[in-house]
Amino acid sequence: MSQADADAAHHERTARMIRLAELTAAGHPADADPIQAEIDAQYRALTALRAVSAEDYRAIGRSVVETETWRAAYEAIARGLAAYQRDAIEAFATTRLS
């Protein structure tokens, strides 16, 4: 991956986090269709790189909350966003991957 590709991927991840925060602020629950569409886009981006099982994806969701660096990145965008991302991933894995 070139530096330009890495920068573009980072920009898209940040934009996705901001969109999720905006949807959260609008009052959508973690399992709402607009939220799940964002989570689906995230999942498709991951699976373009490698296979991701339902349990792998759940582990990623948990790591957003449990890993200080990731949690801080999410919380810098919106308070509670890390837990919300985890919950949205759990809903996605349960309804679409199981």
Short mmCIF file of C-alpha atoms in Angstrom, two decimals:
data_model
loop_
_atom_site.label_atom_id
_atom_site.label_comp_id
_atom_site.label_asym_id
_atom_site.label_seq_id
_atom_site.Cartn_x
_atom_site.Cartn_y
_atom_site.Cartn_z
CA MET A 1 0.00 0.00 0.00
CA SER A 2 1.42 3.36 -0.98
CA GLN A 3 1.49 6.32 1.40
CA ALA A 4 -1.25 7.97 -0.67
CA ASP A 5 -3.40 4.83 -0.34
CA ALA A 6 -2.77 4.69 3.41
CA ASP A 7 -3.67 8.37 3.77
CA ALA A 8 -6.87 7.89 1.76
CA ALA A 9 -7.86 4.87 3.87
CA HIS A 10 -7.23 6.85 7.08
CA HIS A 11 -9.31 9.74 5.76
CA GLU A 12 -12.21 7.39 4.90
CA ARG A 13 -12.08 5.72 8.34
CA THR A 14 -12.21 9.14 10.00
CA ALA A 15 -15.08 10.26 7.75
CA ARG A 16 -16.97 7.07 8.61
CA MET A 17 -16.48 7.72 12.33
CA ILE A 18 -17.81 11.26 11.90
CA ARG A 19 -20.87 10.03 9.96
CA LEU A 20 -21.53 7.48 12.70
CA ALA A 21 -21.26 10.23 15.34
CA GLU A 22 -23.72 12.39 13.41
CA LEU A 23 -26.20 9.53 13.15
CA THR A 24 -25.75 8.82 16.84
CA ALA A 25 -26.42 12.47 17.68
CA ALA A 26 -29.58 12.27 15.56
CA GLY A 27 -30.84 9.60 17.96
CA HIS A 28 -30.52 6.44 15.86
CA PRO A 29 -30.12 3.25 17.89
CA ALA A 30 -27.11 1.04 17.07
CA ASP A 31 -29.27 -1.40 15.09
CA ALA A 32 -31.03 1.27 12.96
CA ASP A 33 -30.75 0.98 9.18
CA PRO A 34 -28.59 4.10 8.64
CA ILE A 35 -26.14 2.94 11.30
CA GLN A 36 -26.05 -0.57 9.93
CA ALA A 37 -25.35 0.81 6.44
CA GLU A 38 -22.23 2.51 7.83
CA ILE A 39 -21.19 -0.67 9.62
CA ASP A 40 -21.77 -2.66 6.42
CA ALA A 41 -19.47 -0.27 4.52
CA GLN A 42 -16.84 -0.74 7.22
CA TYR A 43 -17.21 -4.52 7.05
CA ARG A 44 -16.91 -4.52 3.24
CA ALA A 45 -13.74 -2.41 3.48
CA LEU A 46 -12.25 -4.91 5.92
CA THR A 47 -13.22 -7.94 3.87
CA ALA A 48 -11.60 -6.38 0.81
CA LEU A 49 -8.32 -6.84 2.70
CA ARG A 50 -8.95 -10.25 4.30
CA ALA A 51 -11.66 -12.63 5.42
CA VAL A 52 -13.45 -11.45 8.57
CA SER A 53 -15.73 -13.85 10.43
CA ALA A 54 -18.60 -12.78 12.66
CA GLU A 55 -16.45 -13.45 15.73
CA ASP A 56 -13.49 -11.56 14.23
CA TYR A 57 -15.74 -8.58 13.63
CA ARG A 58 -17.14 -8.76 17.16
CA ALA A 59 -13.55 -8.79 18.47
CA ILE A 60 -12.82 -5.67 16.42
CA GLY A 61 -15.87 -4.02 17.96
CA ARG A 62 -14.73 -4.93 21.47
CA SER A 63 -11.21 -3.68 20.74
CA VAL A 64 -12.58 -0.22 19.92
CA VAL A 65 -13.63 0.04 23.57
CA GLU A 66 -10.89 -2.01 25.22
CA THR A 67 -7.84 -0.57 23.41
CA GLU A 68 -6.99 2.81 24.88
CA THR A 69 -5.68 4.29 21.61
CA TRP A 70 -8.76 3.31 19.62
CA ARG A 71 -11.15 4.34 22.36
CA ALA A 72 -9.46 7.74 22.58
CA ALA A 73 -9.73 8.22 18.81
CA TYR A 74 -13.47 7.49 18.86
CA GLU A 75 -14.09 9.51 22.00
CA ALA A 76 -12.24 12.50 20.50
CA ILE A 77 -14.95 12.62 17.84
CA ALA A 78 -17.95 12.09 20.14
CA ARG A 79 -18.42 11.00 23.73
CA GLY A 80 -19.68 7.42 23.85
CA LEU A 81 -18.83 6.71 20.20
CA ALA A 82 -16.52 3.79 21.00
CA ALA A 83 -19.22 1.85 22.86
CA TYR A 84 -21.76 2.80 20.20
CA GLN A 85 -19.47 1.43 17.45
CA ARG A 86 -19.07 -1.80 19.44
CA ASP A 87 -22.82 -2.12 19.86
CA ALA A 88 -23.45 -1.42 16.17
CA ILE A 89 -20.90 -4.07 15.16
CA GLU A 90 -22.52 -6.56 17.53
CA ALA A 91 -25.94 -5.89 15.98
CA PHE A 92 -24.47 -6.25 12.48
CA ALA A 93 -22.66 -9.50 13.31
CA THR A 94 -25.78 -10.95 14.92
CA THR A 95 -28.26 -10.03 12.19
CA ARG A 96 -26.12 -10.21 9.05
CA LEU A 97 -23.19 -12.52 9.70
CA SER A 98 -24.61 -15.24 11.97
#
